[in-house]
Short mmCIF file of C-alpha atoms in Angstrom, two decimals:
data_model
loop_
_atom_site.label_atom_id
_atom_site.label_comp_id
_atom_site.label_asym_id
_atom_site.label_seq_id
_atom_site.Cartn_x
_atom_site.Cartn_y
_atom_site.Cartn_z
CA UNK R 117 -43.68 -28.84 11.70
CA UNK R 118 -44.91 -31.08 8.87
CA UNK R 119 -48.06 -28.98 8.38
CA UNK R 120 -46.00 -25.77 8.32
CA UNK R 121 -43.74 -27.20 5.64
CA UNK R 122 -46.73 -28.29 3.54
CA UNK R 123 -48.29 -24.83 3.81
CA UNK R 124 -45.01 -23.28 2.73
CA UNK R 125 -44.60 -25.72 -0.19
CA UNK R 126 -48.19 -25.19 -1.38
CA UNK R 127 -47.88 -21.42 -1.12
CA UNK R 128 -46.65 -18.84 -3.57
CA UNK R 129 -43.79 -20.01 -5.79
CA UNK R 130 -42.02 -16.65 -5.37
CA UNK R 131 -41.93 -17.22 -1.62
CA UNK R 132 -40.41 -20.65 -2.10
CA UNK R 133 -37.83 -19.22 -4.47
CA UNK R 134 -36.93 -16.52 -1.97
CA UNK R 135 -36.41 -19.09 0.76
CA UNK R 136 -34.22 -21.21 -1.50
CA UNK R 137 -32.15 -18.14 -2.38
CA UNK R 138 -31.55 -17.55 1.32
CA UNK R 139 -30.64 -21.15 2.08
CA UNK R 140 -27.86 -21.05 -0.51
CA UNK R 141 -25.96 -18.19 1.22
CA UNK R 142 -26.24 -20.10 4.50
CA UNK R 143 -24.55 -23.10 2.92
CA UNK R 144 -21.88 -20.82 1.41
CA UNK R 145 -21.14 -19.09 4.74
CA UNK R 146 -20.58 -22.35 6.58
CA UNK R 147 -18.94 -24.01 3.59
CA UNK R 148 -15.98 -21.62 3.55
CA UNK R 149 -15.27 -22.00 7.28
CA UNK R 150 -12.76 -24.89 6.93
CA UNK R 151 -10.79 -22.96 4.29
CA UNK R 152 -10.70 -19.83 6.45
CA UNK R 153 -9.68 -21.91 9.46
CA UNK R 154 -6.72 -23.55 7.71
CA UNK R 155 -5.45 -20.19 6.44
CA UNK R 156 -5.74 -18.82 9.98
CA UNK R 157 -3.81 -21.83 11.34
CA UNK R 158 -1.00 -20.97 8.92
CA UNK R 159 -0.88 -17.40 10.25
CA UNK R 160 -0.92 -18.68 13.83
CA UNK R 161 2.16 -20.81 13.20
CA UNK R 162 3.99 -18.08 11.27
CA UNK R 163 3.43 -15.57 14.07
CA UNK R 164 4.10 -17.87 17.05
CA UNK R 165 7.56 -16.36 17.65
CA UNK R 166 6.34 -12.78 17.21
CA UNK R 167 4.91 -10.51 19.94
CA UNK R 168 1.26 -11.20 20.77
CA UNK R 169 0.07 -7.83 19.49
CA UNK R 170 1.47 -8.57 16.00
CA UNK R 171 -0.38 -11.89 15.85
CA UNK R 172 -3.53 -10.16 17.10
CA UNK R 173 -3.27 -7.39 14.51
CA UNK R 174 -3.14 -9.96 11.71
CA UNK R 175 -5.88 -12.05 13.30
CA UNK R 176 -8.16 -9.01 13.67
CA UNK R 177 -7.78 -8.24 9.98
CA UNK R 178 -8.59 -11.83 9.13
CA UNK R 179 -11.61 -11.87 11.47
CA UNK R 180 -12.80 -8.63 9.87
CA UNK R 181 -12.67 -10.12 6.36
CA UNK R 182 -14.77 -13.13 7.33
CA UNK R 183 -17.31 -11.15 9.35
CA UNK R 184 -17.80 -8.65 6.52
CA UNK R 185 -18.48 -11.64 4.27
CA UNK R 186 -21.10 -12.86 6.76
CA UNK R 187 -22.65 -9.39 7.10
CA UNK R 188 -23.12 -9.18 3.34
CA UNK R 189 -25.69 -11.96 3.63
CA UNK R 190 -27.20 -11.05 6.98
CA UNK R 191 -27.68 -7.35 6.27
CA UNK R 192 -27.66 -6.70 2.54
CA UNK R 193 -29.09 -9.88 1.05
CA UNK R 194 -31.85 -10.11 3.68
CA UNK R 195 -32.70 -6.43 3.26
CA UNK R 196 -32.49 -5.75 6.98
CA UNK R 197 -33.09 -2.15 7.99
CA UNK R 198 -30.99 -0.94 10.92
CA UNK R 199 -32.43 2.09 12.74
CA UNK R 200 -30.01 3.68 15.21
CA UNK R 201 -31.03 6.20 17.88
CA UNK R 202 -28.98 7.98 20.52
CA UNK R 203 -25.29 8.88 20.21
CA UNK R 204 -24.85 8.28 16.48
CA UNK R 205 -21.60 10.24 16.39
CA UNK R 206 -19.78 7.44 18.25
CA UNK R 207 -19.73 5.40 15.05
CA UNK R 208 -17.73 8.08 13.23
CA UNK R 209 -14.40 7.20 14.88
CA UNK R 210 -12.76 4.05 16.24
CA UNK R 211 -12.89 3.48 19.98
CA UNK R 212 -11.94 0.81 22.51
CA UNK R 213 -15.07 -0.09 24.41
CA UNK R 214 -17.07 -2.45 26.57
CA UNK R 215 -20.37 -3.04 24.79
CA UNK R 216 -23.33 -4.11 26.94
CA UNK R 217 -26.76 -4.96 25.59
CA UNK R 218 -30.00 -6.76 26.31
CA UNK R 219 -29.91 -10.34 25.02
CA UNK R 220 -32.81 -11.90 23.09
CA UNK R 221 -31.43 -14.04 20.31
CA UNK R 222 -28.35 -15.32 18.50
CA UNK R 223 -29.05 -12.46 16.08
CA UNK R 224 -27.70 -10.12 18.78
CA UNK R 225 -24.20 -11.19 17.72
CA UNK R 226 -24.91 -10.03 14.17
CA UNK R 227 -26.21 -6.68 15.44
CA UNK R 228 -22.93 -6.11 17.29
CA UNK R 229 -21.01 -6.71 14.08
CA UNK R 230 -23.30 -4.36 12.14
CA UNK R 231 -22.51 -1.54 14.57
CA UNK R 232 -18.80 -2.33 14.84
CA UNK R 233 -18.50 -2.45 11.05
CA UNK R 234 -19.92 1.06 10.79
CA UNK R 235 -17.13 2.25 13.08
CA UNK R 236 -14.42 0.27 11.30
CA UNK R 237 -13.88 -1.87 14.42
CA UNK R 238 -15.42 -5.19 13.41
CA UNK R 239 -12.08 -7.01 13.60
CA UNK R 240 -11.66 -5.98 17.25
CA UNK R 241 -14.94 -7.51 18.48
CA UNK R 242 -14.48 -10.07 21.26
CA UNK R 243 -17.05 -11.65 23.53
CA UNK R 244 -17.56 -12.80 27.08
CA UNK R 245 -19.37 -16.05 26.32
CA UNK R 246 -20.51 -19.21 28.07
CA UNK R 247 -17.85 -21.90 28.25
CA UNK R 248 -19.97 -24.54 26.48
CA UNK R 249 -19.34 -22.68 23.21
CA UNK R 250 -15.72 -23.81 23.40
CA UNK R 251 -16.99 -27.23 22.33
CA UNK R 252 -18.30 -25.95 18.98
CA UNK R 253 -15.99 -27.41 16.29
CA UNK R 254 -13.52 -24.88 14.83
CA UNK R 255 -15.42 -21.86 16.17
CA UNK R 256 -14.82 -22.61 19.85
CA UNK R 257 -11.05 -22.95 19.47
CA UNK R 258 -10.82 -19.94 17.20
CA UNK R 259 -12.83 -17.63 19.46
CA UNK R 260 -10.44 -18.40 22.31
CA UNK R 261 -7.42 -17.56 20.14
CA UNK R 262 -9.17 -14.38 18.98
CA UNK R 263 -9.28 -13.13 22.56
CA UNK R 264 -12.80 -14.05 23.64
CA UNK R 265 -13.37 -14.83 27.32
CA UNK R 266 -15.21 -18.00 28.35
CA UNK R 267 -17.08 -18.12 31.65
CA UNK R 268 -19.32 -20.66 33.36
CA UNK R 269 -22.91 -19.49 33.60
CA UNK R 270 -23.71 -20.92 37.03
CA UNK R 271 -20.24 -21.14 38.60
CA UNK R 272 -18.58 -17.84 37.78
CA UNK R 273 -14.80 -18.01 38.23
CA UNK R 274 -13.49 -14.46 38.60
CA UNK R 275 -9.82 -15.55 38.68
CA UNK R 276 -10.17 -17.31 35.34
CA UNK R 277 -11.76 -14.24 33.78
CA UNK R 278 -9.05 -11.95 35.15
CA UNK R 279 -6.42 -14.27 33.69
CA UNK R 280 -8.11 -14.19 30.27
CA UNK R 281 -8.39 -10.39 30.30
CA UNK R 282 -4.71 -9.88 31.10
CA UNK R 283 -3.86 -10.48 27.44
CA UNK R 284 -6.18 -7.68 26.32
CA UNK R 285 -4.66 -5.04 28.64
CA UNK R 286 -1.97 -4.43 26.01
CA UNK R 287 -2.76 -1.01 24.50
CA UNK R 288 -1.56 -2.29 21.14
CA UNK R 289 -4.57 -4.64 21.08
CA UNK R 290 -7.74 -2.54 20.55
CA UNK R 291 -10.92 -4.26 21.69
CA UNK R 292 -14.70 -4.15 21.58
CA UNK R 293 -15.46 -6.37 24.58
CA UNK R 294 -19.08 -7.51 24.23
CA UNK R 295 -21.00 -8.53 27.36
CA UNK R 296 -24.63 -9.57 27.68
CA UNK R 297 -25.12 -9.00 31.44
CA UNK R 298 -28.40 -10.94 31.60
CA UNK R 299 -26.36 -14.10 31.10
CA UNK R 300 -29.04 -15.81 29.03
CA UNK R 301 -31.50 -14.87 26.29
CA UNK R 302 -34.75 -13.18 27.32
CA UNK R 303 -37.77 -15.13 26.13
CA UNK R 304 -41.22 -13.63 26.92
CA UNK R 305 -42.70 -17.13 26.70
CA UNK R 306 -40.43 -18.44 29.49
CA UNK R 307 -42.54 -17.22 32.42
CA UNK R 308 -40.67 -19.33 34.98
CA UNK R 309 -37.32 -17.79 34.00
CA UNK R 310 -38.79 -14.26 34.17
CA UNK R 311 -40.33 -14.86 37.60
CA UNK R 312 -37.04 -16.26 38.87
CA UNK R 313 -35.19 -13.18 37.62
CA UNK R 314 -37.68 -10.80 39.25
CA UNK R 315 -37.52 -12.72 42.54
CA UNK R 316 -33.73 -12.52 42.40
CA UNK R 317 -34.00 -8.73 42.07
CA UNK R 318 -36.51 -8.36 44.93
CA UNK R 319 -34.39 -10.48 47.27
CA UNK R 320 -31.47 -8.11 46.72
CA UNK R 321 -33.42 -4.87 46.97
CA UNK R 322 -33.28 -4.21 43.23
CA UNK R 323 -36.05 -3.07 40.91
CA UNK R 324 -37.79 -6.03 39.16
CA UNK R 325 -37.48 -5.43 35.42
CA UNK R 326 -39.86 -5.96 32.51
CA UNK R 327 -38.77 -6.98 29.00
CA UNK R 328 -35.24 -7.74 30.25
CA UNK R 329 -33.74 -9.99 32.92
CA UNK R 330 -31.93 -8.75 36.02
CA UNK R 331 -28.32 -8.12 34.89
CA UNK R 332 -25.41 -9.94 36.50
CA UNK R 333 -22.77 -7.34 37.17
CA UNK R 334 -19.63 -9.33 38.13
CA UNK R 335 -18.35 -9.97 34.61
CA UNK R 336 -18.98 -6.36 33.65
CA UNK R 337 -17.25 -5.12 36.81
CA UNK R 338 -14.15 -7.28 36.25
CA UNK R 339 -13.87 -6.30 32.59
CA UNK R 340 -14.26 -2.61 33.46
CA UNK R 341 -11.71 -2.78 36.27
CA UNK R 342 -9.01 -4.66 34.37
CA UNK R 343 -9.42 -3.04 30.94
CA UNK R 344 -10.04 0.54 32.10
CA UNK R 345 -6.61 1.72 30.95
CA UNK R 346 -7.30 0.34 27.48
CA UNK R 347 -10.86 1.70 27.13
CA UNK R 348 -12.43 4.91 25.88
CA UNK R 349 -16.05 4.24 26.77
CA UNK R 350 -18.86 1.86 27.57
CA UNK R 351 -21.51 1.49 24.87
CA UNK R 352 -24.95 0.71 26.26
CA UNK R 353 -27.18 -0.69 23.50
CA UNK R 354 -30.89 -1.49 23.68
CA UNK R 355 -31.94 -3.70 20.77
CA UNK R 356 -35.53 -4.22 19.60
CA UNK R 357 -36.61 -6.42 16.68
CA UNK R 358 -39.71 -5.34 14.78
CA UNK R 359 -41.07 -8.88 14.64
CA UNK R 360 -41.24 -9.17 18.46
CA UNK R 361 -44.16 -6.77 18.76
CA UNK R 362 -47.10 -8.85 19.95
CA UNK R 363 -50.87 -8.45 19.91
CA UNK R 364 -53.08 -6.69 22.46
CA UNK R 365 -53.01 -9.81 24.62
CA UNK R 366 -49.29 -10.43 24.17
CA UNK R 367 -46.97 -7.45 24.53
CA UNK R 368 -43.97 -9.25 23.06
CA UNK R 369 -43.16 -12.39 21.15
CA UNK R 370 -39.98 -14.43 21.01
CA UNK R 371 -37.10 -12.90 19.06
CA UNK R 372 -36.05 -14.62 15.81
CA UNK R 373 -33.20 -17.11 15.68
CA UNK R 374 -30.20 -16.61 13.46
CA UNK R 375 -31.51 -19.34 11.14
CA UNK R 376 -34.93 -17.65 10.75
CA UNK R 377 -33.18 -14.37 10.10
CA UNK R 378 -30.78 -15.43 7.36
CA UNK R 379 -33.08 -17.91 5.60
CA UNK R 380 -35.61 -15.22 4.77
CA UNK R 381 -38.44 -16.48 6.98
CA UNK R 382 -38.89 -12.88 8.17
CA UNK R 383 -40.01 -10.12 5.85
CA UNK R 384 -39.41 -6.37 6.14
CA UNK R 385 -37.15 -7.03 9.12
CA UNK R 386 -36.22 -3.91 11.08
CA UNK R 387 -33.90 -3.62 14.02
CA UNK R 388 -34.04 -0.52 16.25
CA UNK R 389 -31.07 0.27 18.48
CA UNK R 390 -30.73 2.90 21.17
CA UNK R 391 -26.98 3.45 21.51
CA UNK R 392 -25.65 5.43 24.48
CA UNK R 393 -21.98 6.28 24.98
CA UNK R 394 -20.75 6.40 28.59
CA UNK R 395 -17.33 8.00 28.96
CA UNK R 396 -14.97 5.97 31.14
CA UNK R 397 -13.14 8.97 32.59
CA UNK R 398 -16.07 11.14 33.60
CA UNK R 399 -18.87 8.74 34.57
CA UNK R 400 -18.80 8.58 38.37
CA UNK R 401 -21.48 5.88 38.60
CA UNK R 402 -19.26 3.47 36.71
CA UNK R 403 -16.10 4.46 38.54
CA UNK R 404 -17.61 4.04 42.02
CA UNK R 405 -19.50 0.80 41.63
CA UNK R 406 -20.46 -1.07 38.49
CA UNK R 407 -23.43 -2.84 40.11
CA UNK R 408 -25.77 0.19 40.34
CA UNK R 409 -24.43 1.47 37.03
CA UNK R 410 -25.25 -1.75 35.21
CA UNK R 411 -28.68 -2.00 36.87
CA UNK R 412 -29.57 1.62 36.11
CA UNK R 413 -28.83 1.14 32.42
CA UNK R 414 -31.06 -1.94 32.31
CA UNK R 415 -33.89 -0.11 34.09
CA UNK R 416 -33.79 2.47 31.30
CA UNK R 417 -34.09 -0.28 28.69
CA UNK R 418 -37.57 -1.20 29.92
CA UNK R 419 -38.95 2.11 28.65
CA UNK R 420 -37.48 2.08 25.13
#
């Protein structure tokens, strides 16, 4: 770490200046969080006697304002190039969806917001996330109030998830429910985790996957079952970061962290996304059983 810093400091002054310019936005983004939080608290108290959907409408607008502010730095200031393949027309109109994707990095959250913003739905983004994130100061409490669903990674409680989703069944509350079915981030350097995932698949008669982990279908199944009357489609996204392309010996490298992304440590950053829309009403694979449906979509990701 010390040697890396010295190399950076002794390098080109323009590079150092660029890094400093990226650190400043990071400080700004986190610096305004307390102010945003206190304004949101005021709205929460003012709307406590109003119907839930009215509070949520105001909260979604507020969430949208902050996330657009964040995206300005993550997408425009960093010069990130987003390349979208597949059903591009889905971004031309607002929809209520379950969004599933491969999971590699904390940057995946930013990618979701980039896509949702292009559809005008960024305020409606909610996540199924691990319960430990509830402990993050300010963010954890706010995400719960925004309609996010917290689950335990190793001890999945279906009743708790069903209870959390009940609030979002209201058709006056449009939602992008984001689920990363792998349950944890894929890291090509974590050979033990990959072997464990492939063994899990073999033991259950499933196809062992490359470049992604075996998806866990229960959360997806419950969300699909309980939100189906408030959904238009499932969006299946396959995300690839240009900087994860390895050498001849290494097919892939570890995806960048959110800090590396926003602080300008990556140059000419490109993100390719294959976006597939799956209609809720007419897709029989989803309607019959979400387990094969979820697995099939992840098998397809290995070839992108």
